[in-house]
CSV table of N, CA, C and O in Angstrom, one decimal:
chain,number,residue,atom,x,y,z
A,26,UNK,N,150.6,11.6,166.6
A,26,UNK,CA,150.9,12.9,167.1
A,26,UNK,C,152.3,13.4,166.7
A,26,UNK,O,152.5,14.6,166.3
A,27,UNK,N,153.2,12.5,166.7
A,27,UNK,CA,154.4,12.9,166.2
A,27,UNK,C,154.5,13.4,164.5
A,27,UNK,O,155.0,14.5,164.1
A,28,UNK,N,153.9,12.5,163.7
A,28,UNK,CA,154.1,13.2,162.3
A,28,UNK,C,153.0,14.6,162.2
A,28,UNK,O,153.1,15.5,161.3
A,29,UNK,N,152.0,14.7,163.2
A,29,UNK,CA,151.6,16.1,163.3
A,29,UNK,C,152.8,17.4,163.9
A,29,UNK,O,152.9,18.6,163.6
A,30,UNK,N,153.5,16.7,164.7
A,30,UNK,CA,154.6,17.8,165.3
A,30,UNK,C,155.8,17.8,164.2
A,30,UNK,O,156.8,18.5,164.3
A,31,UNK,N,155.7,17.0,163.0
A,31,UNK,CA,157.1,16.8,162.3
A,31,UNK,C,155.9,18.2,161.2
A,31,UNK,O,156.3,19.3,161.0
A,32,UNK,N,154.8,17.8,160.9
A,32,UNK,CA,154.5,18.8,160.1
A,32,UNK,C,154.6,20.2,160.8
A,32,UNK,O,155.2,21.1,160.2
A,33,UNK,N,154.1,20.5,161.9
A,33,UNK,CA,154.4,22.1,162.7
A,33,UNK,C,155.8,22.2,162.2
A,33,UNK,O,156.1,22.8,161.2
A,34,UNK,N,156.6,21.7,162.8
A,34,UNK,CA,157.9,22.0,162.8
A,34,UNK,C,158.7,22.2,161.0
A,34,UNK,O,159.6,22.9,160.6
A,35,UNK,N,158.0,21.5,160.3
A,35,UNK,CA,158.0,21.6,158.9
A,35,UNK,C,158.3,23.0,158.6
A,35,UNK,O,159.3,23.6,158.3
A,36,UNK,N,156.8,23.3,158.8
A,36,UNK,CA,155.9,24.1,158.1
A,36,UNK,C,156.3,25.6,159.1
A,36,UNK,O,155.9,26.7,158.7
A,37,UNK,N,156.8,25.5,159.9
A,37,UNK,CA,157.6,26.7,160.3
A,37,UNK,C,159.0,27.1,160.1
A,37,UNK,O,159.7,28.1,159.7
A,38,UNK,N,159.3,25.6,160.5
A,38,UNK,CA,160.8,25.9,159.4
A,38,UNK,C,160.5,26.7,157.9
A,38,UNK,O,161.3,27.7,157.7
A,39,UNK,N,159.7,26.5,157.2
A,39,UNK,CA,159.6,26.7,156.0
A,39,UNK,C,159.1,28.3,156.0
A,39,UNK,O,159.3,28.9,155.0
A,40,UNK,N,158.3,28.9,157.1
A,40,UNK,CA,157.7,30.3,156.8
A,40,UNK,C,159.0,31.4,157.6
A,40,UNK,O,159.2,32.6,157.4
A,41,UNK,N,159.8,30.3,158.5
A,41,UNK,CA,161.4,31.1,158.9
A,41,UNK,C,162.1,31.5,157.8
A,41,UNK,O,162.9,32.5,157.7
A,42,UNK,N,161.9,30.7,156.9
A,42,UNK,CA,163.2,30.7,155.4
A,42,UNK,C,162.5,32.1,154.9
A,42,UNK,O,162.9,33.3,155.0
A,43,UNK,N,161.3,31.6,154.5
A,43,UNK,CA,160.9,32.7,153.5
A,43,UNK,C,160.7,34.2,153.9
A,43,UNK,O,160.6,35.1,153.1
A,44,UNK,N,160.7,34.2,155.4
A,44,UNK,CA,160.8,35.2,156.2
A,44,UNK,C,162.0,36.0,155.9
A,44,UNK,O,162.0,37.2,155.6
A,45,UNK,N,163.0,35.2,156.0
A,45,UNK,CA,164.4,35.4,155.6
A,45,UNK,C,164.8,35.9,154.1
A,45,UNK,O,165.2,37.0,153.9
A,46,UNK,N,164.7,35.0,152.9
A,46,UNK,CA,164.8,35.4,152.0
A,46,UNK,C,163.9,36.7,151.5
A,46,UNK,O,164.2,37.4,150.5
A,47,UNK,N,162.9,37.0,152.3
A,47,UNK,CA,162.2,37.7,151.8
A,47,UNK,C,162.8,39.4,152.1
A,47,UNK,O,162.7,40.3,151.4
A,48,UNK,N,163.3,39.4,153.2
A,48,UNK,CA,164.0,40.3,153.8
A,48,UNK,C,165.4,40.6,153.0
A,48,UNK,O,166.0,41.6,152.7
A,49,UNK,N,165.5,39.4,152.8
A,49,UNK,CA,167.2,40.0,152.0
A,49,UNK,C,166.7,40.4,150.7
A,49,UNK,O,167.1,41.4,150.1
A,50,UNK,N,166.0,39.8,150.3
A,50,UNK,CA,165.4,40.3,148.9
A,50,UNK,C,164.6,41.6,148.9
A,50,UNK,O,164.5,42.2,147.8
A,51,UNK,N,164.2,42.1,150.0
A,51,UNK,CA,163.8,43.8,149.9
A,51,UNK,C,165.1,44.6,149.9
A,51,UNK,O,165.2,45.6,149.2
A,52,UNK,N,166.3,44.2,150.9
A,52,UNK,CA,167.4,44.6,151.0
A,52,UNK,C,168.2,45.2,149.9
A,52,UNK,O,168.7,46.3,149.7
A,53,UNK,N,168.1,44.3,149.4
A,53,UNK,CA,169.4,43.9,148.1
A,53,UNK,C,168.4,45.0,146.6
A,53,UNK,O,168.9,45.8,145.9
A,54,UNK,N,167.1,44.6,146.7
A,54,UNK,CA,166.5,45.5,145.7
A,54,UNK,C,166.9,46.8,146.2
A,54,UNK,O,167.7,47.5,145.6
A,55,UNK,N,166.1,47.3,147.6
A,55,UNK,CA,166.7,48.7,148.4
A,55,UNK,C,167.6,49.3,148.0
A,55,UNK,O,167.6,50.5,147.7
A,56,UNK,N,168.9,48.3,148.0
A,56,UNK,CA,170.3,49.0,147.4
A,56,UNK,C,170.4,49.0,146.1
A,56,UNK,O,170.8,50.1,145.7
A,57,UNK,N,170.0,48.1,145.3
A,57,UNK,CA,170.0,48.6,144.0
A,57,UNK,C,169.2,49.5,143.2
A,57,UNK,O,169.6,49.9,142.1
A,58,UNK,N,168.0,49.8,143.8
A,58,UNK,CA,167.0,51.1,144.2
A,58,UNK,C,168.4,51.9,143.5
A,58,UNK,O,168.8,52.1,142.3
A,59,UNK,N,168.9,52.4,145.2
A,59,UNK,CA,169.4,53.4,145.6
A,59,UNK,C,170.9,53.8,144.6
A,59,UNK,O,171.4,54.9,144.2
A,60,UNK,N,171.3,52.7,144.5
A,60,UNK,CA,172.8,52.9,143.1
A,60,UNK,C,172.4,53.1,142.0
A,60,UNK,O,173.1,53.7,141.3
A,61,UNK,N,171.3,52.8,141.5
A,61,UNK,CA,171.2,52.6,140.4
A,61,UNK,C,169.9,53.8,139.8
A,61,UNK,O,169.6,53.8,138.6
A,62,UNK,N,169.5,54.5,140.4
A,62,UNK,CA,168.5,55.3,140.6
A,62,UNK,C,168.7,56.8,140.7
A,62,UNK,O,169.1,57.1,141.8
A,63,UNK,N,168.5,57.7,139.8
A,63,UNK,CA,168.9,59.2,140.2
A,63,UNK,C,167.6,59.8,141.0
A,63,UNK,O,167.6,60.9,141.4
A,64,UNK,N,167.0,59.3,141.0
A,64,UNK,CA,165.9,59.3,142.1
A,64,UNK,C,164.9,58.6,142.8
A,64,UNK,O,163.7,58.4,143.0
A,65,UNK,N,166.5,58.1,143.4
A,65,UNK,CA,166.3,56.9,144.8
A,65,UNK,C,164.9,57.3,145.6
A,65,UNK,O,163.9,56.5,145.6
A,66,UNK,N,164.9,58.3,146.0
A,66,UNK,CA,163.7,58.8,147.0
A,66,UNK,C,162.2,58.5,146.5
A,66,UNK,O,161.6,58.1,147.5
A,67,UNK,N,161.5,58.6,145.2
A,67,UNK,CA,160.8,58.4,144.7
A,67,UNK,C,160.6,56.5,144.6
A,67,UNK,O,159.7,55.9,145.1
A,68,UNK,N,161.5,56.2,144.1
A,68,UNK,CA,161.6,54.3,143.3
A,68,UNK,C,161.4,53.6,145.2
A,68,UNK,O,160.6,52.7,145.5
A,69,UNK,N,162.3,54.3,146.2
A,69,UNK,CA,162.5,53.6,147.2
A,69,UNK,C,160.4,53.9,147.6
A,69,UNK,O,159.7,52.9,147.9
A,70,UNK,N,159.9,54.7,147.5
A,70,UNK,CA,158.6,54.6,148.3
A,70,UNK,C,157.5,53.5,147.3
A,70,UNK,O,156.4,52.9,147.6
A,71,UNK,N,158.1,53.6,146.2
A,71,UNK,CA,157.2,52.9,144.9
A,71,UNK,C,157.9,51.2,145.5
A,71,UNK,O,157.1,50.3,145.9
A,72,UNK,N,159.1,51.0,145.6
A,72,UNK,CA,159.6,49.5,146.2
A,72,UNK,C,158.5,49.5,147.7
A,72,UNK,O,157.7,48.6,147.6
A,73,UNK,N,158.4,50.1,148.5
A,73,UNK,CA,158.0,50.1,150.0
A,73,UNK,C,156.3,49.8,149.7
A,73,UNK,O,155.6,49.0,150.4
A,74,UNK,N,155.8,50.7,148.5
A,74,UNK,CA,154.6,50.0,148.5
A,74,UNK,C,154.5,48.4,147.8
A,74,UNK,O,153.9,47.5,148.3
A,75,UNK,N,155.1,48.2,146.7
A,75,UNK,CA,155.5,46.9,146.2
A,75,UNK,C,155.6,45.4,147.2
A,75,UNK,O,155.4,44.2,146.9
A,76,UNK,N,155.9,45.9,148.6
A,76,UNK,CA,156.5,44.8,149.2
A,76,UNK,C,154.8,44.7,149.8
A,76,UNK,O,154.5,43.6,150.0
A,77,UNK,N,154.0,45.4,150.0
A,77,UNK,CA,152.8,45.2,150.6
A,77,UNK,C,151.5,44.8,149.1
A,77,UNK,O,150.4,44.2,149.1
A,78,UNK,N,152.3,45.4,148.0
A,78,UNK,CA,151.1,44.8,146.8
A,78,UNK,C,152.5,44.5,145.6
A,78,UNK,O,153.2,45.2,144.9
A,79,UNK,N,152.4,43.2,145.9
A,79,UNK,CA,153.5,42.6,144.6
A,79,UNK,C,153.1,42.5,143.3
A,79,UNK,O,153.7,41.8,142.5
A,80,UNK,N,151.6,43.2,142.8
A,80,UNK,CA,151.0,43.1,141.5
A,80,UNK,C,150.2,44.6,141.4
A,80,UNK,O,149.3,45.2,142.0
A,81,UNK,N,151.4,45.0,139.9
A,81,UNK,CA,150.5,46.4,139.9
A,81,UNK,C,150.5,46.5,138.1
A,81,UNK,O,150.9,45.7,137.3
A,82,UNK,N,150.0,47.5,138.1
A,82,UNK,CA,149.4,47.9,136.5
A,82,UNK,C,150.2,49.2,136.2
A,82,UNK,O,149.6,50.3,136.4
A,83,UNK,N,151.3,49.3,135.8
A,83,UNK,CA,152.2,50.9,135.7
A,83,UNK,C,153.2,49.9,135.3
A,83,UNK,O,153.2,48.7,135.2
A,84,UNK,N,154.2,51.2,134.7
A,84,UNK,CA,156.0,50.6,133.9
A,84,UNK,C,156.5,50.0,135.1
A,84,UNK,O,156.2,50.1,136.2
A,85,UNK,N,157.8,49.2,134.2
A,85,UNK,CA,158.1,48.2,135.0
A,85,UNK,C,159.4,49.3,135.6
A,85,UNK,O,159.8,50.2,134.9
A,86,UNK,N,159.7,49.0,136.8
A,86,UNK,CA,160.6,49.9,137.8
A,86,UNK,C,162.1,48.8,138.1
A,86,UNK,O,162.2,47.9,138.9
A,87,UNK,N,162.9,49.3,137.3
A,87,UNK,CA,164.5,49.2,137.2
A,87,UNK,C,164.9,47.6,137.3
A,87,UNK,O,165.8,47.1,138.1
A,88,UNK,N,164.1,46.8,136.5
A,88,UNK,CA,164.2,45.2,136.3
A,88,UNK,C,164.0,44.3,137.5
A,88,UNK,O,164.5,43.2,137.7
A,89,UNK,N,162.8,45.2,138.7
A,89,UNK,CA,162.5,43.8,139.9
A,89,UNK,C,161.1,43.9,139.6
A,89,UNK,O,160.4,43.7,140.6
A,90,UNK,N,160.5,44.2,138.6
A,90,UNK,CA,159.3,43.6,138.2
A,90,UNK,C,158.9,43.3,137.2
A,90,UNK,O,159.2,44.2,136.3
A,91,UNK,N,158.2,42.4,136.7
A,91,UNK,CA,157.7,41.5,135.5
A,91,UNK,C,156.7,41.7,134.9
A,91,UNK,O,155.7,41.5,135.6
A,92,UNK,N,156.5,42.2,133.8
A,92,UNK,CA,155.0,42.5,132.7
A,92,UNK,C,154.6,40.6,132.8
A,92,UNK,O,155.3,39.7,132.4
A,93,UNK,N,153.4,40.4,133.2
A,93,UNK,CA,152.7,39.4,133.2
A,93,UNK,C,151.9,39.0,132.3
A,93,UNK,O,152.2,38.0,131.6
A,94,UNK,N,150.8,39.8,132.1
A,94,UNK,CA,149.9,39.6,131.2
A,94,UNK,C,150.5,39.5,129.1
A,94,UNK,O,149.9,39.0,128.1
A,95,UNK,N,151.3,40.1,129.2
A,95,UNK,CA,151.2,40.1,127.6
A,95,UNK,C,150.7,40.6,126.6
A,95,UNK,O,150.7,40.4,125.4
A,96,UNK,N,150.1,41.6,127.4
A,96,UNK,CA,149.6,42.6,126.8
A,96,UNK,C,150.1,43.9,126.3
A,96,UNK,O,151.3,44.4,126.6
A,97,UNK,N,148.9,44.6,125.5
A,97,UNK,CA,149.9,46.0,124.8
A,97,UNK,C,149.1,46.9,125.9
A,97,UNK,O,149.6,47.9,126.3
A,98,UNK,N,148.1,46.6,126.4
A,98,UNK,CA,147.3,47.8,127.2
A,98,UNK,C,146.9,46.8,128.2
A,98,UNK,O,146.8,45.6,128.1
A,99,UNK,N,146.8,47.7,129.4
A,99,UNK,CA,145.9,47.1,130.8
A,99,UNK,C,147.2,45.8,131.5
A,99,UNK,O,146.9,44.7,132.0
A,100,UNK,N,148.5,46.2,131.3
A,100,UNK,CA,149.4,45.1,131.6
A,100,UNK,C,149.1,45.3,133.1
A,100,UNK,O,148.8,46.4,133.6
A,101,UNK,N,149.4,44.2,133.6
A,101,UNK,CA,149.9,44.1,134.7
A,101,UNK,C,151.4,43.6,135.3
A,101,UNK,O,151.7,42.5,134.8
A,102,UNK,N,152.0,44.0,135.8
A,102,UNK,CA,153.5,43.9,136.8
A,102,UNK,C,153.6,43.2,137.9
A,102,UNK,O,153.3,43.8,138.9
A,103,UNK,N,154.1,42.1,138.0
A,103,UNK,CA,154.5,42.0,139.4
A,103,UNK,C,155.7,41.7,140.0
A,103,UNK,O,156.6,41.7,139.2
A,104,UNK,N,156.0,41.6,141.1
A,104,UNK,CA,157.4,41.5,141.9
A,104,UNK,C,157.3,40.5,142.0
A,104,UNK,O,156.4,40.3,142.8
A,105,UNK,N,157.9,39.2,141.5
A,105,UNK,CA,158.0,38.3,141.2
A,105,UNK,C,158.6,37.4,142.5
A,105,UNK,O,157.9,36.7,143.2
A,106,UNK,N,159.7,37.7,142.4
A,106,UNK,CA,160.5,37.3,143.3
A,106,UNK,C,159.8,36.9,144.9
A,106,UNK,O,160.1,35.9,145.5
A,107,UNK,N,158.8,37.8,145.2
A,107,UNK,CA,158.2,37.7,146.4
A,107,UNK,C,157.3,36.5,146.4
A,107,UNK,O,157.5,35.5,146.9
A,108,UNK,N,156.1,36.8,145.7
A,108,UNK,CA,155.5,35.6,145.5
A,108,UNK,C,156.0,34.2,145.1
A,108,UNK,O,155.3,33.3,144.8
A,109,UNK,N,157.4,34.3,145.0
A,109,UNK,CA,158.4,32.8,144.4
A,109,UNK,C,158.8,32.6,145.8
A,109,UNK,O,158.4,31.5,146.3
A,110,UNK,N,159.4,33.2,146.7
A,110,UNK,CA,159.5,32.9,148.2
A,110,UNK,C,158.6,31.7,148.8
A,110,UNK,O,158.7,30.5,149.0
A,111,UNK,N,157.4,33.3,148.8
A,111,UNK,CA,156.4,32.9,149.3
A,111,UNK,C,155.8,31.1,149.3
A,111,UNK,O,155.3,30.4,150.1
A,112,UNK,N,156.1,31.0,147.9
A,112,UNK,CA,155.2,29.3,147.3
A,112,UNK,C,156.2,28.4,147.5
A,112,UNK,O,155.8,27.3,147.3
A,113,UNK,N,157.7,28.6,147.8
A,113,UNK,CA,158.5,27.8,147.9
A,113,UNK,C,158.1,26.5,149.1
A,113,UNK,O,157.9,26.9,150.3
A,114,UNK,N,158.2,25.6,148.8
A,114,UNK,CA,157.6,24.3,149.5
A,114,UNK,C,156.2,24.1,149.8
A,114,UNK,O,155.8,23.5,150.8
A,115,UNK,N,155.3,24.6,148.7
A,115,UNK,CA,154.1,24.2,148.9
A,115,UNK,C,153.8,23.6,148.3
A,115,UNK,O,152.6,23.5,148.3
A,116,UNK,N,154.4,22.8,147.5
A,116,UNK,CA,153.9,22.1,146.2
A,116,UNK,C,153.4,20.8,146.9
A,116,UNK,O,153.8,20.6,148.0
A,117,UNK,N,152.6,19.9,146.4
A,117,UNK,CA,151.8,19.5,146.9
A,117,UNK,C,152.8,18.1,147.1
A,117,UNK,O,153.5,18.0,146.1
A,118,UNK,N,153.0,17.1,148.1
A,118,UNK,CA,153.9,15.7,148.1
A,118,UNK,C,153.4,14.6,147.7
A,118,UNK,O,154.1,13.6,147.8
């Protein structure tokens, strides 16, 4: 019972972090959105959909997303950073 409560306790510790990082990391993009952008208003709703679909097929938007595929046509993009959170301590022990 106890190494079942060491895993709960784990494995929440671990979705608290990424909860965390994940938040400062919409943050920190947000602002650099917004400095770096002569039209914050537009980039900030294209970031707001991003954080709900971290993989899209359009140009890459002000260096927080990654051409994936390697392709010349039909690329796809993602927000990288999110899904690296996300998988952080899942690797298998």
């Amino acid at each position: 019972m106890a190494f079942f409560l060491d895993d709960v306790l784990q494995t929440a510790s671990q979705a608290f972090e990424a909860a965390t990082q994940i938040v400062a990391l919409f943050k920190a993009d947000r602002d650099r959105i917004t400095a770096d952008s002569d039209r914050a208003g537009s980039s900030q709703r294209v970031h707001e959909w991003l954080q709900s679909n971290p993989f899209v097929t359009s140009n890459q938007w002000l260096g927080i997303v990654t051409e994936v595929t390697r392709k010349r046509r039909n690329r796809v993009f993602s927000y990288q950073s999110y899904p690296d959170i996300l998988s952080e301590g899942t690797a298998p022990v």
